[in-house]
Amino acid sequence: MASLRRRLARSMAGGIAAWLLWAGIAWAQGTPALPPRRPPEPKPAEPGNTSMKPGDFLKQPTDPVVAMVEGHPIYFSDIGRAVPTLPETLRNLPFEILFPVVLDRLIDEQALVAVARRRDLDEDPAVQRDMQAAADRVLENALLAREAAPGLIEEKLRLRYARQFAGRPASEETRARHILVTSEAEAKRLIADLNKGADFATLARQYSKDPDRDSGGDLGFFRRDQVWPDFADMAFMLQPGQISQTPIRNEFGWHILKVEERRQIAPPSYPEMRDRLREAVMEEATQRAIGEARAQLSIRKFNLDGTPMAAVPDITPQQPMVRPQEGSARP
């Protein structure tokens, strides 16, 4: 037990920063950020009572006070908000083990805050700026959480999945290798060597100018829409084991292609896509909230010399040669 408590204490050693960042963590996980709880106002004394009895302040059945630090209450709900910030291996421990350790950590935190206020650190201009920045982040995350909340309802996520994936046919993927060289003549020479029996991966390691030469030019599996059109046409025309007899040119040079294998991939299931769908909803909510906020506010930008900043031209790139995606390679 003592060893377990030491592990918990070590895991929470950096807790102060974790607590300050809790609002951002909560929003990223789809949990609305909660504002700091204020102590309840003392209830007026009942007629005939001149004062509250000791312990009356602690009698809050829905959210009891579990500790007091210089008059600052720590609520049971504060424990609940702290537990999700623990590492997953500790988060699932029995509550009777977590409770005293987390409570002591919150007491440590409030003790440090109390001493900092006694020393008037909250009056320090630099500290005030940091406190304002932390408050700004909480407000920002609270707004984004509220904007995203409607789209994160399970029913909405399932409808989104149905629109994007349900009923979609299986997609074809190809695994291929390539060699990238700087001239057509060199590409044709290598194709001739390959036709005589040279090993493709070996030639890729020796001659290819692409970083994937270390893996023998292996691009992994990719769909047709993940690579530039000419490369896709060749990759999905060749059969496994075949090598392109004509070099393919783009702005990077001349490519020689060999198809290794092909497969059919069924659409992903809802459980597989749920987290990505949540991320997409939150990203859309963020962009929407930013756009709406900017549209209704006066915003001016200045250069370092104080002169107004000219409008920045749109440098959004046109359709990329390859649409990057996790697990895909760029020829």
Short mmCIF file of C-alpha atoms in Angstrom, two decimals:
data_model
loop_
_atom_site.label_atom_id
_atom_site.label_comp_id
_atom_site.label_asym_id
_atom_site.label_seq_id
_atom_site.Cartn_x
_atom_site.Cartn_y
_atom_site.Cartn_z
CA MET A 1 0.00 0.00 0.00
CA ALA A 2 2.79 2.42 0.91
CA SER A 3 4.55 1.69 -2.38
CA LEU A 4 1.33 2.29 -4.30
CA ARG A 5 0.78 5.61 -2.56
CA ARG A 6 4.34 6.66 -3.38
CA ARG A 7 3.67 5.87 -7.05
CA LEU A 8 0.53 7.98 -6.95
CA ALA A 9 2.35 10.83 -5.26
CA ARG A 10 5.15 10.74 -7.86
CA SER A 11 2.63 10.66 -10.70
CA MET A 12 1.07 13.83 -9.34
CA ALA A 13 4.34 15.65 -8.63
CA GLY A 14 3.74 17.94 -11.58
CA GLY A 15 0.13 18.39 -10.65
CA ILE A 16 -0.02 22.17 -10.46
CA ALA A 17 0.55 22.63 -14.17
CA ALA A 18 -1.80 19.72 -14.92
CA TRP A 19 -4.60 21.33 -12.92
CA LEU A 20 -4.12 24.66 -14.70
CA LEU A 21 -4.32 22.88 -18.03
CA TRP A 22 -7.34 20.81 -17.04
CA ALA A 23 -9.77 22.94 -19.05
CA GLY A 24 -7.80 22.33 -22.23
CA ILE A 25 -7.50 18.60 -21.53
CA ALA A 26 -11.20 18.35 -20.79
CA TRP A 27 -12.15 20.11 -24.02
CA ALA A 28 -9.80 17.94 -26.08
CA GLN A 29 -11.53 14.86 -24.61
CA GLY A 30 -14.96 16.29 -25.36
CA THR A 31 -15.71 17.15 -21.72
CA PRO A 32 -17.01 20.67 -21.14
CA ALA A 33 -14.53 22.63 -19.03
CA LEU A 34 -15.90 23.51 -15.62
CA PRO A 35 -15.25 26.90 -14.02
CA PRO A 36 -13.65 27.02 -10.57
CA ARG A 37 -16.27 26.36 -7.92
CA ARG A 38 -16.99 29.23 -5.57
CA PRO A 39 -17.63 28.61 -1.90
CA PRO A 40 -21.38 28.82 -1.14
CA GLU A 41 -22.64 31.78 0.75
CA PRO A 42 -23.34 30.92 4.40
CA LYS A 43 -27.03 30.33 4.96
CA PRO A 44 -28.77 32.80 7.31
CA ALA A 45 -29.28 31.50 10.76
CA GLU A 46 -32.65 30.03 11.57
CA PRO A 47 -34.88 32.17 13.83
CA GLY A 48 -33.84 31.50 17.38
CA ASN A 49 -30.33 30.35 16.37
CA THR A 50 -27.54 32.85 16.95
CA SER A 51 -24.91 30.97 14.94
CA MET A 52 -24.30 27.90 12.81
CA LYS A 53 -23.14 24.80 14.60
CA PRO A 54 -19.60 23.52 13.96
CA GLY A 55 -19.66 21.27 10.93
CA ASP A 56 -22.86 22.73 9.45
CA PHE A 57 -20.78 24.14 6.58
CA LEU A 58 -19.67 20.61 5.70
CA LYS A 59 -23.20 19.22 5.38
CA GLN A 60 -23.73 19.35 1.62
CA PRO A 61 -24.98 15.92 0.59
CA THR A 62 -24.77 16.54 -3.17
CA ASP A 63 -21.20 17.85 -3.17
CA PRO A 64 -19.68 17.70 0.31
CA VAL A 65 -16.62 19.63 1.41
CA VAL A 66 -13.82 17.12 2.01
CA ALA A 67 -11.11 19.50 3.25
CA MET A 68 -10.56 23.13 4.27
CA VAL A 69 -7.30 25.04 3.75
CA GLU A 70 -7.31 28.43 5.48
CA GLY A 71 -11.04 28.67 4.91
CA HIS A 72 -10.85 27.54 1.26
CA PRO A 73 -13.11 24.52 0.74
CA ILE A 74 -12.11 21.52 -1.36
CA TYR A 75 -15.19 19.76 -2.68
CA PHE A 76 -15.80 16.14 -3.49
CA SER A 77 -16.34 17.22 -7.12
CA ASP A 78 -12.79 18.62 -7.15
CA ILE A 79 -11.57 15.07 -6.53
CA GLY A 80 -13.65 13.88 -9.46
CA ARG A 81 -12.15 16.51 -11.75
CA ALA A 82 -8.63 15.64 -10.67
CA VAL A 83 -8.81 11.87 -11.17
CA PRO A 84 -9.05 11.99 -15.02
CA THR A 85 -5.68 13.81 -15.14
CA LEU A 86 -3.92 10.79 -13.64
CA PRO A 87 -2.13 8.26 -15.88
CA GLU A 88 -4.55 5.61 -17.13
CA THR A 89 -2.79 2.86 -15.15
CA LEU A 90 -3.58 4.71 -11.91
CA ARG A 91 -6.93 6.16 -12.91
CA ASN A 92 -8.68 2.80 -12.65
CA LEU A 93 -7.49 1.98 -9.13
CA PRO A 94 -10.14 1.54 -6.41
CA PHE A 95 -11.49 4.86 -5.24
CA GLU A 96 -10.63 4.18 -1.61
CA ILE A 97 -6.96 4.15 -2.68
CA LEU A 98 -7.16 7.18 -4.96
CA PHE A 99 -9.22 9.38 -2.68
CA PRO A 100 -6.71 10.11 0.15
CA VAL A 101 -3.79 10.60 -2.24
CA VAL A 102 -5.64 12.93 -4.59
CA LEU A 103 -7.08 14.84 -1.63
CA ASP A 104 -3.60 15.36 -0.16
CA ARG A 105 -2.40 16.63 -3.55
CA LEU A 106 -5.23 19.16 -3.72
CA ILE A 107 -4.45 20.25 -0.16
CA ASP A 108 -0.78 20.71 -1.13
CA GLU A 109 -1.88 22.82 -4.07
CA GLN A 110 -4.14 25.07 -2.01
CA ALA A 111 -1.47 25.39 0.70
CA LEU A 112 0.98 26.71 -1.89
CA VAL A 113 -1.65 29.07 -3.29
CA ALA A 114 -2.41 30.41 0.20
CA VAL A 115 1.25 31.08 0.96
CA ALA A 116 1.71 32.72 -2.46
CA ARG A 117 -1.16 35.11 -1.69
CA ARG A 118 0.29 35.87 1.73
CA ARG A 119 3.49 36.89 -0.01
CA ASP A 120 1.46 39.08 -2.41
CA LEU A 121 2.61 37.14 -5.46
CA ASP A 122 -0.84 37.71 -6.92
CA GLU A 123 0.06 41.43 -7.04
CA ASP A 124 3.17 40.81 -9.13
CA PRO A 125 2.53 42.15 -12.69
CA ALA A 126 4.16 39.13 -14.35
CA VAL A 127 2.11 36.73 -12.24
CA GLN A 128 -1.05 38.69 -12.99
CA ARG A 129 -0.37 38.37 -16.72
CA ASP A 130 0.04 34.61 -16.34
CA MET A 131 -3.15 34.40 -14.28
CA GLN A 132 -5.03 36.38 -16.93
CA ALA A 133 -3.63 34.13 -19.66
CA ALA A 134 -4.80 31.04 -17.75
CA ALA A 135 -8.27 32.58 -17.30
CA ASP A 136 -8.36 33.42 -21.02
CA ARG A 137 -7.59 29.79 -21.91
CA VAL A 138 -10.41 28.58 -19.66
CA LEU A 139 -12.87 30.97 -21.32
CA GLU A 140 -11.64 30.03 -24.79
CA ASN A 141 -12.02 26.32 -24.08
CA ALA A 142 -15.40 26.81 -22.43
CA LEU A 143 -16.70 28.55 -25.57
CA LEU A 144 -15.28 25.89 -27.88
CA ALA A 145 -16.68 23.09 -25.71
CA ARG A 146 -20.12 24.70 -25.83
CA GLU A 147 -19.92 25.15 -29.61
CA ALA A 148 -18.84 21.55 -30.18
CA ALA A 149 -21.20 19.92 -27.68
CA PRO A 150 -24.26 19.54 -29.99
CA GLY A 151 -22.23 17.70 -32.61
CA LEU A 152 -20.67 15.35 -30.06
CA ILE A 153 -23.96 13.75 -29.09
CA GLU A 154 -23.73 10.04 -29.87
CA GLU A 155 -26.70 10.15 -32.23
CA LYS A 156 -25.12 12.99 -34.22
CA LEU A 157 -21.82 11.14 -34.46
CA ARG A 158 -23.59 8.04 -35.77
CA LEU A 159 -25.47 10.10 -38.36
CA ARG A 160 -22.20 11.64 -39.46
CA TYR A 161 -20.67 8.17 -39.78
CA ALA A 162 -23.66 7.00 -41.82
CA ARG A 163 -23.28 9.90 -44.24
CA GLN A 164 -19.56 9.38 -44.74
CA PHE A 165 -19.03 5.63 -44.49
CA ALA A 166 -22.18 3.50 -44.29
CA GLY A 167 -22.86 1.64 -47.52
CA ARG A 168 -19.57 2.71 -49.04
CA PRO A 169 -18.03 -0.06 -51.17
CA ALA A 170 -14.70 -1.57 -50.31
CA SER A 171 -11.76 0.45 -51.57
CA GLU A 172 -8.78 -0.91 -53.45
CA GLU A 173 -5.26 -0.32 -52.14
CA THR A 174 -1.93 -1.01 -53.76
CA ARG A 175 1.46 -1.54 -52.15
CA ALA A 176 4.30 -0.43 -54.35
CA ARG A 177 7.98 0.48 -54.45
CA HIS A 178 9.55 3.24 -56.48
CA ILE A 179 12.93 4.57 -57.53
CA LEU A 180 13.34 8.31 -58.07
CA VAL A 181 16.17 9.55 -60.29
CA THR A 182 16.99 12.89 -61.89
CA SER A 183 17.05 11.97 -65.58
CA GLU A 184 15.04 9.91 -68.03
CA ALA A 185 18.20 8.27 -69.35
CA GLU A 186 19.15 6.98 -65.89
CA ALA A 187 15.59 5.74 -65.32
CA LYS A 188 15.62 3.78 -68.59
CA ARG A 189 19.01 2.28 -67.74
CA LEU A 190 17.68 1.06 -64.38
CA ILE A 191 14.55 -0.38 -66.05
CA ALA A 192 16.83 -2.35 -68.38
CA ASP A 193 18.76 -3.68 -65.36
CA LEU A 194 15.52 -4.66 -63.65
CA ASN A 195 14.35 -6.51 -66.76
CA LYS A 196 17.60 -8.49 -66.63
CA GLY A 197 16.83 -9.63 -63.09
CA ALA A 198 18.29 -6.90 -60.85
CA ASP A 199 16.65 -6.61 -57.44
CA PHE A 200 14.36 -3.58 -57.24
CA ALA A 201 14.93 -2.86 -53.53
CA THR A 202 18.70 -3.05 -53.97
CA LEU A 203 18.68 -0.58 -56.88
CA ALA A 204 16.39 1.72 -54.89
CA ARG A 205 18.87 1.80 -52.01
CA GLN A 206 21.73 2.52 -54.41
CA TYR A 207 20.20 5.07 -56.79
CA SER A 208 16.92 6.52 -55.54
CA LYS A 209 16.92 10.20 -54.50
CA ASP A 210 13.86 9.79 -52.32
CA PRO A 211 14.19 9.40 -48.50
CA ASP A 212 12.34 6.06 -48.66
CA ARG A 213 15.35 4.55 -50.44
CA ASP A 214 16.46 3.21 -47.04
CA SER A 215 13.42 0.90 -47.08
CA GLY A 216 14.09 -0.18 -50.66
CA GLY A 217 11.65 2.40 -52.02
CA ASP A 218 8.70 0.80 -50.22
CA LEU A 219 5.71 3.19 -50.20
CA GLY A 220 3.38 0.94 -48.24
CA PHE A 221 -0.30 0.68 -49.16
CA PHE A 222 -2.13 3.64 -50.71
CA ARG A 223 -5.42 4.39 -52.44
CA ARG A 224 -5.77 5.92 -55.87
CA ASP A 225 -6.81 9.29 -54.43
CA GLN A 226 -3.73 9.50 -52.19
CA VAL A 227 -1.16 9.92 -54.95
CA TRP A 228 -0.84 12.15 -58.01
CA PRO A 229 -2.89 10.99 -61.04
CA ASP A 230 -0.16 9.70 -63.39
CA PHE A 231 1.41 7.68 -60.60
CA ALA A 232 -2.02 6.33 -59.57
CA ASP A 233 -2.84 5.28 -63.14
CA MET A 234 0.37 3.27 -63.40
CA ALA A 235 0.16 1.81 -59.88
CA PHE A 236 -3.38 0.49 -60.38
CA MET A 237 -2.78 -0.72 -63.94
CA LEU A 238 0.23 -2.93 -63.13
CA GLN A 239 -0.28 -6.36 -61.63
CA PRO A 240 1.64 -7.50 -58.53
CA GLY A 241 5.24 -8.24 -59.49
CA GLN A 242 5.20 -6.03 -62.60
CA ILE A 243 7.55 -3.05 -63.16
CA SER A 244 6.67 0.08 -65.12
CA GLN A 245 8.45 0.06 -68.49
CA THR A 246 8.04 3.79 -68.99
CA PRO A 247 9.42 6.27 -66.42
CA ILE A 248 6.85 8.59 -64.86
CA ARG A 249 7.86 12.24 -64.57
CA ASN A 250 6.85 14.93 -62.10
CA GLU A 251 8.54 17.97 -60.54
CA PHE A 252 10.72 15.74 -58.37
CA GLY A 253 12.23 13.71 -61.18
CA TRP A 254 11.66 10.40 -62.95
CA HIS A 255 9.97 7.48 -61.16
CA ILE A 256 10.22 3.74 -61.74
CA LEU A 257 7.41 1.78 -60.14
CA LYS A 258 6.97 -1.80 -59.03
CA VAL A 259 3.65 -3.11 -57.67
CA GLU A 260 4.08 -5.58 -54.80
CA GLU A 261 0.49 -6.47 -53.86
CA ARG A 262 -3.10 -5.29 -53.94
CA ARG A 263 -5.96 -5.60 -51.46
CA GLN A 264 -9.59 -4.63 -50.86
CA ILE A 265 -10.34 -2.66 -47.69
CA ALA A 266 -13.85 -2.57 -46.25
CA PRO A 267 -15.13 0.74 -44.88
CA PRO A 268 -14.08 1.31 -41.25
CA SER A 269 -16.59 0.50 -38.53
CA TYR A 270 -18.17 3.13 -36.31
CA PRO A 271 -16.05 2.21 -33.23
CA GLU A 272 -12.92 2.56 -35.38
CA MET A 273 -13.95 6.00 -36.59
CA ARG A 274 -15.62 7.44 -33.48
CA ASP A 275 -12.56 9.28 -32.17
CA ARG A 276 -11.76 10.71 -35.60
CA LEU A 277 -15.35 11.84 -36.01
CA ARG A 278 -15.16 13.60 -32.64
CA GLU A 279 -11.93 15.29 -33.70
CA ALA A 280 -13.54 16.43 -36.94
CA VAL A 281 -16.54 17.86 -35.09
CA MET A 282 -14.29 19.74 -32.67
CA GLU A 283 -12.09 21.07 -35.48
CA GLU A 284 -15.14 22.30 -37.40
CA ALA A 285 -16.57 23.89 -34.25
CA THR A 286 -13.26 25.62 -33.59
CA GLN A 287 -13.01 27.04 -37.10
CA ARG A 288 -16.66 28.10 -37.04
CA ALA A 289 -16.30 29.81 -33.65
CA ILE A 290 -13.13 31.61 -34.76
CA GLY A 291 -14.79 32.81 -37.96
CA GLU A 292 -17.89 34.06 -36.15
CA ALA A 293 -15.81 35.76 -33.46
CA ARG A 294 -13.59 37.56 -35.96
CA ALA A 295 -16.61 38.66 -38.02
CA GLN A 296 -18.22 40.49 -35.11
CA LEU A 297 -15.10 42.11 -33.64
CA SER A 298 -12.83 44.98 -34.65
CA ILE A 299 -9.35 43.57 -35.24
CA ARG A 300 -6.29 45.62 -36.20
CA LYS A 301 -2.75 44.34 -36.74
CA PHE A 302 0.49 46.31 -36.56
CA ASN A 303 4.08 45.89 -37.67
CA LEU A 304 6.85 46.08 -35.09
CA ASP A 305 7.34 49.79 -35.88
CA GLY A 306 3.70 50.50 -35.09
CA THR A 307 2.50 50.97 -38.67
CA PRO A 308 -0.67 49.14 -39.79
CA MET A 309 0.02 45.69 -41.18
CA ALA A 310 -1.00 45.15 -44.79
CA ALA A 311 -3.37 42.35 -45.64
CA VAL A 312 -1.56 39.02 -45.86
CA PRO A 313 -2.12 37.34 -49.25
CA ASP A 314 -3.74 33.93 -49.31
CA ILE A 315 -0.94 31.41 -49.79
CA THR A 316 -3.11 28.33 -49.40
CA PRO A 317 -1.49 25.72 -51.67
CA GLN A 318 -3.41 24.36 -54.61
CA GLN A 319 -4.27 20.68 -54.82
CA PRO A 320 -1.22 18.83 -53.49
CA MET A 321 0.66 16.26 -55.46
CA VAL A 322 -0.16 13.75 -52.70
CA ARG A 323 -2.91 13.94 -50.13
CA PRO A 324 -1.08 13.11 -46.91
CA GLN A 325 -2.75 10.62 -44.62
CA GLU A 326 -1.59 8.51 -41.73
CA GLY A 327 0.13 5.41 -43.01
CA SER A 328 0.46 6.66 -46.57
CA ALA A 329 3.66 7.48 -48.39
CA ARG A 330 4.47 10.28 -50.78
CA PRO A 331 6.14 9.29 -54.04
#
